[in-house]
PDB file of C-alpha atoms in Angstrom:
ATOM      1  CA  UNK A1473     154.008 154.018 110.272  1.00 61.00           C
ATOM      2  CA  UNK A1474     151.419 152.164 112.358  1.00 69.00           C
ATOM      3  CA  UNK A1475     150.474 153.154 115.891  1.00 74.00           C
ATOM      4  CA  UNK A1476     152.232 150.057 117.274  1.00 79.00           C
ATOM      5  CA  UNK A1477     155.538 150.473 115.442  1.00 86.00           C
ATOM      6  CA  UNK A1478     155.951 154.185 116.102  1.00 85.00           C
ATOM      7  CA  UNK A1479     156.629 153.882 119.874  1.00 85.00           C
ATOM      8  CA  UNK A1480     158.821 150.799 119.326  1.00 90.00           C
ATOM      9  CA  UNK A1481     160.875 152.688 116.733  1.00 91.00           C
ATOM     10  CA  UNK A1482     161.209 155.686 119.044  1.00 92.00           C
ATOM     11  CA  UNK A1483     162.129 153.475 121.997  1.00 93.00           C
ATOM     12  CA  UNK A1484     164.865 151.823 119.852  1.00 95.00           C
ATOM     13  CA  UNK A1485     166.368 155.247 119.077  1.00 96.00           C
ATOM     14  CA  UNK A1486     166.285 156.229 122.779  1.00 96.00           C
ATOM     15  CA  UNK A1487     167.884 152.878 123.699  1.00 96.00           C
ATOM     16  CA  UNK A1488     170.726 153.200 121.151  1.00 97.00           C
ATOM     17  CA  UNK A1489     171.520 156.830 122.049  1.00 97.00           C
ATOM     18  CA  UNK A1490     171.392 156.000 125.786  1.00 96.00           C
ATOM     19  CA  UNK A1491     173.763 153.051 125.260  1.00 96.00           C
ATOM     20  CA  UNK A1492     176.174 155.301 123.340  1.00 96.00           C
ATOM     21  CA  UNK A1493     175.943 157.906 126.108  1.00 96.00           C
ATOM     22  CA  UNK A1494     176.790 155.273 128.754  1.00 95.00           C
ATOM     23  CA  UNK A1495     179.701 153.895 126.664  1.00 96.00           C
ATOM     24  CA  UNK A1496     181.154 157.386 126.121  1.00 95.00           C
ATOM     25  CA  UNK A1497     180.613 158.519 129.707  1.00 94.00           C
ATOM     26  CA  UNK A1498     182.033 155.408 131.378  1.00 94.00           C
ATOM     27  CA  UNK A1499     184.489 154.095 128.807  1.00 92.00           C
ATOM     28  CA  UNK A1500     185.602 156.446 126.061  1.00 93.00           C
ATOM     29  CA  UNK A1501     185.845 159.833 127.827  1.00 92.00           C
ATOM     30  CA  UNK A1502     189.129 160.174 129.745  1.00 91.00           C
ATOM     31  CA  UNK A1503     189.052 160.473 133.548  1.00 89.00           C
ATOM     32  CA  UNK A1504     189.317 163.983 134.965  1.00 86.00           C
ATOM     33  CA  UNK A1505     192.874 164.989 135.933  1.00 83.00           C
ATOM     34  CA  UNK A1506     191.861 166.222 139.388  1.00 83.00           C
ATOM     35  CA  UNK A1507     188.749 164.212 140.280  1.00 86.00           C
ATOM     36  CA  UNK A1508     189.485 160.910 138.549  1.00 88.00           C
ATOM     37  CA  UNK A1509     186.657 158.560 137.586  1.00 90.00           C
ATOM     38  CA  UNK A1510     184.081 160.074 139.934  1.00 91.00           C
ATOM     39  CA  UNK A1511     183.833 163.053 137.552  1.00 91.00           C
ATOM     40  CA  UNK A1512     182.020 160.714 135.136  1.00 93.00           C
ATOM     41  CA  UNK A1513     178.876 161.306 137.249  1.00 94.00           C
ATOM     42  CA  UNK A1514     178.853 164.768 135.671  1.00 93.00           C
ATOM     43  CA  UNK A1515     177.629 163.507 132.263  1.00 93.00           C
ATOM     44  CA  UNK A1516     174.352 162.085 133.568  1.00 95.00           C
ATOM     45  CA  UNK A1517     174.061 164.733 136.309  1.00 94.00           C
ATOM     46  CA  UNK A1518     174.063 167.585 133.791  1.00 93.00           C
ATOM     47  CA  UNK A1519     172.546 165.446 131.039  1.00 93.00           C
ATOM     48  CA  UNK A1520     169.397 164.921 133.092  1.00 93.00           C
ATOM     49  CA  UNK A1521     168.829 168.447 134.402  1.00 92.00           C
ATOM     50  CA  UNK A1522     168.817 170.206 131.026  1.00 93.00           C
ATOM     51  CA  UNK A1523     165.888 168.182 129.661  1.00 94.00           C
ATOM     52  CA  UNK A1524     164.396 168.708 133.132  1.00 96.00           C
ATOM     53  CA  UNK A1525     164.570 172.462 132.550  1.00 96.00           C
ATOM     54  CA  UNK A1526     163.035 171.969 129.090  1.00 96.00           C
ATOM     55  CA  UNK A1527     160.225 169.969 130.749  1.00 97.00           C
ATOM     56  CA  UNK A1528     159.562 172.824 133.198  1.00 97.00           C
ATOM     57  CA  UNK A1529     159.530 175.367 130.367  1.00 97.00           C
ATOM     58  CA  UNK A1530     156.958 173.192 128.608  1.00 97.00           C
ATOM     59  CA  UNK A1531     154.877 173.369 131.808  1.00 97.00           C
ATOM     60  CA  UNK A1532     155.057 177.168 131.478  1.00 97.00           C
ATOM     61  CA  UNK A1533     154.010 176.988 127.811  1.00 98.00           C
ATOM     62  CA  UNK A1534     151.217 174.465 128.448  1.00 97.00           C
ATOM     63  CA  UNK A1535     149.936 176.377 131.476  1.00 97.00           C
ATOM     64  CA  UNK A1536     149.795 179.687 129.597  1.00 97.00           C
ATOM     65  CA  UNK A1537     148.014 177.965 126.681  1.00 97.00           C
ATOM     66  CA  UNK A1538     145.534 176.453 129.159  1.00 96.00           C
ATOM     67  CA  UNK A1539     144.848 179.764 130.896  1.00 96.00           C
ATOM     68  CA  UNK A1540     144.252 181.440 127.524  1.00 96.00           C
ATOM     69  CA  UNK A1541     142.121 178.725 125.914  1.00 96.00           C
ATOM     70  CA  UNK A1542     140.733 176.801 128.953  1.00 93.00           C
ATOM     71  CA  UNK A1543     141.321 173.678 126.868  1.00 93.00           C
ATOM     72  CA  UNK A1544     142.116 170.802 129.270  1.00 93.00           C
ATOM     73  CA  UNK A1545     144.396 169.262 126.641  1.00 95.00           C
ATOM     74  CA  UNK A1546     147.062 171.838 127.605  1.00 97.00           C
ATOM     75  CA  UNK A1547     146.656 171.107 131.295  1.00 95.00           C
ATOM     76  CA  UNK A1548     147.228 167.383 130.677  1.00 95.00           C
ATOM     77  CA  UNK A1549     150.260 168.041 128.469  1.00 97.00           C
ATOM     78  CA  UNK A1550     151.765 170.396 131.047  1.00 97.00           C
ATOM     79  CA  UNK A1551     151.136 167.908 133.854  1.00 96.00           C
ATOM     80  CA  UNK A1552     152.818 165.056 131.936  1.00 97.00           C
ATOM     81  CA  UNK A1553     155.815 167.307 131.286  1.00 97.00           C
ATOM     82  CA  UNK A1554     155.946 168.429 134.938  1.00 97.00           C
ATOM     83  CA  UNK A1555     156.073 164.813 136.116  1.00 97.00           C
ATOM     84  CA  UNK A1556     159.033 163.930 133.873  1.00 97.00           C
ATOM     85  CA  UNK A1557     160.780 167.188 134.809  1.00 97.00           C
ATOM     86  CA  UNK A1558     160.339 166.344 138.492  1.00 97.00           C
ATOM     87  CA  UNK A1559     161.816 162.852 137.969  1.00 97.00           C
ATOM     88  CA  UNK A1560     164.855 164.408 136.239  1.00 97.00           C
ATOM     89  CA  UNK A1561     165.168 167.017 138.983  1.00 97.00           C
ATOM     90  CA  UNK A1562     165.186 164.236 141.618  1.00 97.00           C
ATOM     91  CA  UNK A1563     167.958 162.495 139.615  1.00 97.00           C
ATOM     92  CA  UNK A1564     170.088 165.651 139.756  1.00 96.00           C
ATOM     93  CA  UNK A1565     169.350 166.150 143.461  1.00 96.00           C
ATOM     94  CA  UNK A1566     170.531 162.624 144.300  1.00 96.00           C
ATOM     95  CA  UNK A1567     173.476 162.265 141.882  1.00 96.00           C
ATOM     96  CA  UNK A1568     174.759 165.715 142.954  1.00 95.00           C
ATOM     97  CA  UNK A1569     175.422 164.765 146.616  1.00 95.00           C
ATOM     98  CA  UNK A1570     176.893 161.401 145.529  1.00 95.00           C
ATOM     99  CA  UNK A1571     179.379 163.368 143.414  1.00 93.00           C
ATOM    100  CA  UNK A1572     179.840 166.094 146.066  1.00 93.00           C
ATOM    101  CA  UNK A1573     180.955 163.763 148.863  1.00 92.00           C
ATOM    102  CA  UNK A1574     184.270 162.646 147.263  1.00 91.00           C
ATOM    103  CA  UNK A1575     184.979 166.059 145.661  1.00 90.00           C
ATOM    104  CA  UNK A1576     183.811 168.569 148.302  1.00 90.00           C
ATOM    105  CA  UNK A1577     184.059 166.276 151.328  1.00 91.00           C
ATOM    106  CA  UNK A1578     180.389 166.807 152.235  1.00 92.00           C
ATOM    107  CA  UNK A1579     177.130 165.438 150.856  1.00 94.00           C
ATOM    108  CA  UNK A1580     175.300 168.749 150.848  1.00 93.00           C
ATOM    109  CA  UNK A1581     175.835 172.488 151.275  1.00 92.00           C
ATOM    110  CA  UNK A1582     173.054 175.046 151.483  1.00 94.00           C
ATOM    111  CA  UNK A1583     174.434 177.258 148.716  1.00 91.00           C
ATOM    112  CA  UNK A1584     172.231 179.163 146.276  1.00 92.00           C
ATOM    113  CA  UNK A1585     172.372 176.524 143.495  1.00 93.00           C
ATOM    114  CA  UNK A1586     171.553 173.506 145.635  1.00 94.00           C
ATOM    115  CA  UNK A1587     168.932 175.326 147.694  1.00 95.00           C
ATOM    116  CA  UNK A1588     167.185 176.798 144.638  1.00 95.00           C
ATOM    117  CA  UNK A1589     167.171 173.368 142.943  1.00 96.00           C
ATOM    118  CA  UNK A1590     165.534 171.761 145.962  1.00 96.00           C
ATOM    119  CA  UNK A1591     162.967 174.601 146.064  1.00 96.00           C
ATOM    120  CA  UNK A1592     162.291 174.002 142.341  1.00 97.00           C
ATOM    121  CA  UNK A1593     161.751 170.284 143.008  1.00 97.00           C
ATOM    122  CA  UNK A1594     159.411 171.100 145.920  1.00 96.00           C
ATOM    123  CA  UNK A1595     157.321 173.441 143.750  1.00 96.00           C
ATOM    124  CA  UNK A1596     156.918 170.773 141.070  1.00 96.00           C
ATOM    125  CA  UNK A1597     156.237 168.091 143.684  1.00 96.00           C
ATOM    126  CA  UNK A1598     153.398 170.348 144.783  1.00 95.00           C
ATOM    127  CA  UNK A1599     152.384 170.923 141.160  1.00 95.00           C
ATOM    128  CA  UNK A1600     151.957 167.213 140.342  1.00 94.00           C
ATOM    129  CA  UNK A1601     150.237 166.410 143.649  1.00 93.00           C
ATOM    130  CA  UNK A1602     148.137 169.542 144.113  1.00 90.00           C
ATOM    131  CA  UNK A1603     145.251 168.415 141.889  1.00 84.00           C
ATOM    132  CA  UNK A1604     144.590 165.440 144.184  1.00 85.00           C
ATOM    133  CA  UNK A1605     143.701 167.874 146.960  1.00 88.00           C
ATOM    134  CA  UNK A1606     141.389 170.210 145.029  1.00 86.00           C
ATOM    135  CA  UNK A1607     137.842 168.911 144.728  1.00 82.00           C
ATOM    136  CA  UNK A1608     136.493 171.732 142.547  1.00 83.00           C
ATOM    137  CA  UNK A1609     137.180 170.522 139.000  1.00 81.00           C
ATOM    138  CA  UNK A1610     136.949 174.005 137.502  1.00 83.00           C
ATOM    139  CA  UNK A1611     139.573 175.418 139.889  1.00 89.00           C
ATOM    140  CA  UNK A1612     141.944 172.419 139.759  1.00 91.00           C
ATOM    141  CA  UNK A1613     143.682 173.052 136.399  1.00 92.00           C
ATOM    142  CA  UNK A1614     143.661 176.834 136.906  1.00 95.00           C
ATOM    143  CA  UNK A1615     145.465 176.700 140.266  1.00 95.00           C
ATOM    144  CA  UNK A1616     147.862 174.051 138.898  1.00 95.00           C
ATOM    145  CA  UNK A1617     148.638 176.247 135.887  1.00 96.00           C
ATOM    146  CA  UNK A1618     149.478 179.208 138.126  1.00 96.00           C
ATOM    147  CA  UNK A1619     151.760 177.036 140.283  1.00 96.00           C
ATOM    148  CA  UNK A1620     153.365 175.558 137.149  1.00 96.00           C
ATOM    149  CA  UNK A1621     154.134 179.055 135.841  1.00 97.00           C
ATOM    150  CA  UNK A1622     155.638 180.075 139.201  1.00 96.00           C
ATOM    151  CA  UNK A1623     157.768 176.896 139.210  1.00 96.00           C
ATOM    152  CA  UNK A1624     159.020 177.411 135.650  1.00 96.00           C
ATOM    153  CA  UNK A1625     159.965 181.012 136.491  1.00 95.00           C
ATOM    154  CA  UNK A1626     162.366 179.544 139.097  1.00 95.00           C
ATOM    155  CA  UNK A1627     164.427 177.830 136.341  1.00 95.00           C
ATOM    156  CA  UNK A1628     166.398 180.928 135.195  1.00 95.00           C
ATOM    157  CA  UNK A1629     167.105 181.701 138.858  1.00 95.00           C
ATOM    158  CA  UNK A1630     168.478 178.170 139.402  1.00 94.00           C
ATOM    159  CA  UNK A1631     170.697 178.534 136.309  1.00 92.00           C
ATOM    160  CA  UNK A1632     171.968 182.013 137.202  1.00 91.00           C
ATOM    161  CA  UNK A1633     172.388 181.307 140.934  1.00 91.00           C
ATOM    162  CA  UNK A1634     176.071 180.339 140.536  1.00 88.00           C
ATOM    163  CA  UNK A1635     176.764 183.698 138.873  1.00 88.00           C
ATOM    164  CA  UNK A1636     174.708 185.856 141.180  1.00 89.00           C
ATOM    165  CA  UNK A1637     175.907 184.280 144.437  1.00 86.00           C
ATOM    166  CA  UNK A1638     179.081 182.754 145.763  1.00 83.00           C
ATOM    167  CA  UNK A1639     178.484 179.032 145.611  1.00 80.00           C
ATOM    168  CA  UNK A1640     180.289 175.803 146.289  1.00 81.00           C
ATOM    169  CA  UNK A1641     178.700 174.481 143.111  1.00 82.00           C
ATOM    170  CA  UNK A1642     180.870 175.105 140.003  1.00 79.00           C
ATOM    171  CA  UNK A1643     180.048 177.688 137.324  1.00 72.00           C
ATOM    172  CA  UNK A1644     177.797 176.683 134.386  1.00 68.00           C
ATOM    173  CA  UNK A1645     179.372 174.436 131.761  1.00 67.00           C
ATOM    174  CA  UNK A1646     176.688 175.035 129.135  1.00 63.00           C
ATOM    175  CA  UNK A1647     176.720 178.675 127.984  1.00 59.00           C
ATOM    176  CA  UNK A1648     179.225 179.373 130.748  1.00 59.00           C
ATOM    177  CA  UNK A1649     182.143 181.809 130.895  1.00 61.00           C
ATOM    178  CA  UNK A1650     185.321 181.473 128.796  1.00 60.00           C
ATOM    179  CA  UNK A1651     187.237 179.700 131.569  1.00 61.00           C
ATOM    180  CA  UNK A1652     184.446 177.239 132.369  1.00 58.00           C
ATOM    181  CA  UNK A1653     183.582 174.181 130.360  1.00 62.00           C
ATOM    182  CA  UNK A1654     185.416 171.086 129.165  1.00 73.00           C
ATOM    183  CA  UNK A1655     188.003 170.885 126.458  1.00 72.00           C
ATOM    184  CA  UNK A1656     188.591 167.185 125.775  1.00 83.00           C
ATOM    185  CA  UNK A1657     186.562 166.285 122.664  1.00 88.00           C
ATOM    186  CA  UNK A1658     185.552 162.874 124.060  1.00 90.00           C
ATOM    187  CA  UNK A1659     184.318 164.514 127.252  1.00 90.00           C
ATOM    188  CA  UNK A1660     182.250 166.865 125.107  1.00 91.00           C
ATOM    189  CA  UNK A1661     180.854 163.961 123.027  1.00 93.00           C
ATOM    190  CA  UNK A1662     179.934 162.148 126.249  1.00 94.00           C
ATOM    191  CA  UNK A1663     178.102 165.244 127.482  1.00 94.00           C
ATOM    192  CA  UNK A1664     176.293 165.821 124.155  1.00 94.00           C
ATOM    193  CA  UNK A1665     175.292 162.153 123.983  1.00 96.00           C
ATOM    194  CA  UNK A1666     173.942 162.273 127.555  1.00 96.00           C
ATOM    195  CA  UNK A1667     172.011 165.457 126.745  1.00 96.00           C
ATOM    196  CA  UNK A1668     170.587 163.857 123.587  1.00 97.00           C
ATOM    197  CA  UNK A1669     169.718 160.623 125.401  1.00 97.00           C
ATOM    198  CA  UNK A1670     167.875 162.374 128.238  1.00 97.00           C
ATOM    199  CA  UNK A1671     166.105 164.738 125.844  1.00 97.00           C
ATOM    200  CA  UNK A1672     164.839 161.743 123.842  1.00 97.00           C
ATOM    201  CA  UNK A1673     163.912 159.962 127.089  1.00 97.00           C
ATOM    202  CA  UNK A1674     161.984 163.053 128.150  1.00 97.00           C
ATOM    203  CA  UNK A1675     160.059 163.117 124.863  1.00 96.00           C
ATOM    204  CA  UNK A1676     159.273 159.390 125.127  1.00 96.00           C
ATOM    205  CA  UNK A1677     158.105 159.550 128.758  1.00 96.00           C
ATOM    206  CA  UNK A1678     156.147 162.752 128.145  1.00 97.00           C
ATOM    207  CA  UNK A1679     154.319 161.175 125.196  1.00 95.00           C
ATOM    208  CA  UNK A1680     153.408 158.101 127.264  1.00 95.00           C
ATOM    209  CA  UNK A1681     152.289 160.232 130.209  1.00 96.00           C
ATOM    210  CA  UNK A1682     150.253 162.529 127.968  1.00 96.00           C
ATOM    211  CA  UNK A1683     148.504 159.567 126.322  1.00 95.00           C
ATOM    212  CA  UNK A1684     147.634 158.059 129.701  1.00 96.00           C
ATOM    213  CA  UNK A1685     146.167 161.359 130.945  1.00 95.00           C
ATOM    214  CA  UNK A1686     144.188 161.650 127.707  1.00 95.00           C
ATOM    215  CA  UNK A1687     142.837 158.112 128.091  1.00 96.00           C
ATOM    216  CA  UNK A1688     141.961 158.848 131.746  1.00 94.00           C
ATOM    217  CA  UNK A1689     140.042 161.947 130.649  1.00 93.00           C
ATOM    218  CA  UNK A1690     138.145 160.023 127.952  1.00 95.00           C
ATOM    219  CA  UNK A1691     137.227 157.219 130.370  1.00 95.00           C
ATOM    220  CA  UNK A1692     135.961 159.816 132.849  1.00 93.00           C
ATOM    221  CA  UNK A1693     133.707 161.326 130.145  1.00 92.00           C
ATOM    222  CA  UNK A1694     132.398 157.900 129.098  1.00 93.00           C
ATOM    223  CA  UNK A1695     131.655 157.105 132.764  1.00 92.00           C
ATOM    224  CA  UNK A1696     129.684 160.347 133.113  1.00 91.00           C
ATOM    225  CA  UNK A1697     127.645 159.583 129.946  1.00 90.00           C
ATOM    226  CA  UNK A1698     127.058 156.031 131.126  1.00 90.00           C
ATOM    227  CA  UNK A1699     125.840 157.262 134.519  1.00 89.00           C
ATOM    228  CA  UNK A1700     123.281 159.432 132.721  1.00 88.00           C
ATOM    229  CA  UNK A1701     122.144 156.524 130.521  1.00 85.00           C
ATOM    230  CA  UNK A1702     121.843 154.245 133.558  1.00 82.00           C
ATOM    231  CA  UNK A1703     119.760 156.851 135.390  1.00 83.00           C
ATOM    232  CA  UNK A1704     117.393 157.090 132.409  1.00 79.00           C
ATOM    233  CA  UNK A1705     116.805 153.334 132.178  1.00 71.00           C
TER     234      UNK A1705
ATOM    235  CA  UNK B1118     183.520 154.545 149.884  1.00 73.00           C
ATOM    236  CA  UNK B1119     185.773 154.543 146.816  1.00 83.00           C
ATOM    237  CA  UNK B1120     185.327 156.720 143.719  1.00 82.00           C
ATOM    238  CA  UNK B1121     184.067 153.686 141.827  1.00 88.00           C
ATOM    239  CA  UNK B1122     181.397 153.002 144.462  1.00 92.00           C
ATOM    240  CA  UNK B1123     180.168 156.584 144.122  1.00 92.00           C
ATOM    241  CA  UNK B1124     180.119 156.232 140.347  1.00 92.00           C
ATOM    242  CA  UNK B1125     178.159 152.964 140.442  1.00 94.00           C
ATOM    243  CA  UNK B1126     175.785 154.410 143.055  1.00 94.00           C
ATOM    244  CA  UNK B1127     175.100 157.548 140.988  1.00 94.00           C
ATOM    245  CA  UNK B1128     174.422 155.632 137.754  1.00 94.00           C
ATOM    246  CA  UNK B1129     172.229 153.132 139.633  1.00 95.00           C
ATOM    247  CA  UNK B1130     170.171 155.973 141.101  1.00 95.00           C
ATOM    248  CA  UNK B1131     169.487 157.333 137.601  1.00 95.00           C
ATOM    249  CA  UNK B1132     167.996 153.997 136.490  1.00 95.00           C
ATOM    250  CA  UNK B1133     166.140 153.468 139.759  1.00 96.00           C
ATOM    251  CA  UNK B1134     164.340 156.804 139.356  1.00 96.00           C
ATOM    252  CA  UNK B1135     163.601 156.287 135.648  1.00 96.00           C
ATOM    253  CA  UNK B1136     162.416 152.750 136.527  1.00 96.00           C
ATOM    254  CA  UNK B1137     160.214 154.075 139.334  1.00 96.00           C
ATOM    255  CA  UNK B1138     158.580 156.578 136.981  1.00 96.00           C
ATOM    256  CA  UNK B1139     158.045 153.843 134.379  1.00 95.00           C
ATOM    257  CA  UNK B1140     156.453 151.686 137.110  1.00 97.00           C
ATOM    258  CA  UNK B1141     154.081 154.564 137.937  1.00 96.00           C
ATOM    259  CA  UNK B1142     153.105 154.806 134.246  1.00 96.00           C
ATOM    260  CA  UNK B1143     152.568 151.024 134.041  1.00 96.00           C
ATOM    261  CA  UNK B1144     150.383 151.046 137.185  1.00 96.00           C
ATOM    262  CA  UNK B1145     148.381 153.959 135.785  1.00 95.00           C
ATOM    263  CA  UNK B1146     147.912 152.026 132.538  1.00 95.00           C
ATOM    264  CA  UNK B1147     146.713 148.924 134.445  1.00 96.00           C
ATOM    265  CA  UNK B1148     144.243 151.022 136.433  1.00 96.00           C
ATOM    266  CA  UNK B1149     142.872 152.451 133.187  1.00 96.00           C
ATOM    267  CA  UNK B1150     142.532 148.977 131.654  1.00 95.00           C
ATOM    268  CA  UNK B1151     140.556 147.884 134.729  1.00 96.00           C
ATOM    269  CA  UNK B1152     138.278 150.901 134.323  1.00 95.00           C
ATOM    270  CA  UNK B1153     137.754 150.035 130.639  1.00 94.00           C
ATOM    271  CA  UNK B1154     136.763 146.478 131.639  1.00 94.00           C
ATOM    272  CA  UNK B1155     134.336 147.882 134.204  1.00 93.00           C
ATOM    273  CA  UNK B1156     132.833 150.197 131.558  1.00 93.00           C
ATOM    274  CA  UNK B1157     132.486 147.312 129.104  1.00 92.00           C
ATOM    275  CA  UNK B1158     130.560 145.335 131.730  1.00 92.00           C
ATOM    276  CA  UNK B1159     128.277 148.289 132.432  1.00 90.00           C
ATOM    277  CA  UNK B1160     127.647 148.822 128.700  1.00 90.00           C
ATOM    278  CA  UNK B1161     126.924 145.087 128.354  1.00 90.00           C
ATOM    279  CA  UNK B1162     124.376 145.286 131.177  1.00 87.00           C
ATOM    280  CA  UNK B1163     122.744 148.352 129.620  1.00 86.00           C
ATOM    281  CA  UNK B1164     122.474 146.644 126.211  1.00 84.00           C
ATOM    282  CA  UNK B1165     121.030 143.573 127.906  1.00 84.00           C
ATOM    283  CA  UNK B1166     118.370 145.575 129.745  1.00 82.00           C
ATOM    284  CA  UNK B1167     117.500 147.530 126.555  1.00 77.00           C
ATOM    285  CA  UNK B1168     117.058 144.278 124.621  1.00 79.00           C
ATOM    286  CA  UNK B1169     114.728 142.959 127.313  1.00 77.00           C
ATOM    287  CA  UNK B1170     112.655 146.136 127.427  1.00 72.00           C
ATOM    288  CA  UNK B1171     112.410 146.033 123.593  1.00 63.00           C
ATOM    289  CA  UNK B1172     110.965 142.524 123.734  1.00 61.00           C
TER     290      UNK B1172
END
C-alpha cells in the first residue's frame, strides 16, 4: 500500500470504530438504572484513560530504550506518545467532574484517585514542556527520559488508588473485583468499542506526532550541514 | 443543568481536546513546511553561487 493510502485507510478504520462507539454509547446501550443518561459519559471517560495509560507505558519503554541506546529515535517516539497520553489524561480530568456533578453533587473531591490523576497529568505536562527549557542538547533527552519514567511509574498507583484508599471515585471496572463492573451486554459492547476507538486514535495520533518529530530532526540536521556549507563558501 | 446538558458537554469536551491536539499537529506541520521552503531557498542560493564561482 502506498504512503498516501496507508494513513487514509487507517483514518477510515478509526472513523468507523469511533462512529460505532458513539452510536453504542449514546443510542444502543441502555441508560443506567440509578444515574440515567448521564452515566453514558462513562464510556468515553474510561475509554480515553486506558489508551492514555498505554501511552504513558510506551513513554516508559521508549525512555528506557533511549537511556540504554542513546538513540534519539526513542526519545522522539516517547515524546509523541507522552503528548497523546497527556491529551487523553486531560479528557478524563474534564469529563470526570462533568459526570461527578450530577452523581456526587460536587465537581471535584481531593480523593486519592482524582488527586493522583491530576499529579500524573502535571508530570506529563512537565515532560512534554521540559525540553523547551533545557538548552543543553545532550542533557535534554536524558532528563526528559528520567521524568517520563517517573511519570509512567505513577500509572499503577493511579489504578490501585481506589483499592488502597477510601475514595469517592468508584472501584475499577476493568480487572476489578467480582461485584464491580457492568453486566448489560450492550453496555459492555459500548465500553469495548470506546476502548478500541481510543486505542486506534492513540496509534494514529502517535504515528503522526512521531513522523513530525522525525521530520523536525531531519530538517535540523540539514540546517546544520547547510550552515557548514555556507561558511565554507 | 440537566443530565443531557452534562452528557453533551462531556462529549463536546472530548472532541474539543482531540481537535486542539490535531490543530497543534497541523501547526507543527505548517512550521516544518515553512522551514523546508527556507532550506530550499538557501540551497538554491548556494547552487547559484557555486555556478558563478565555477564560471
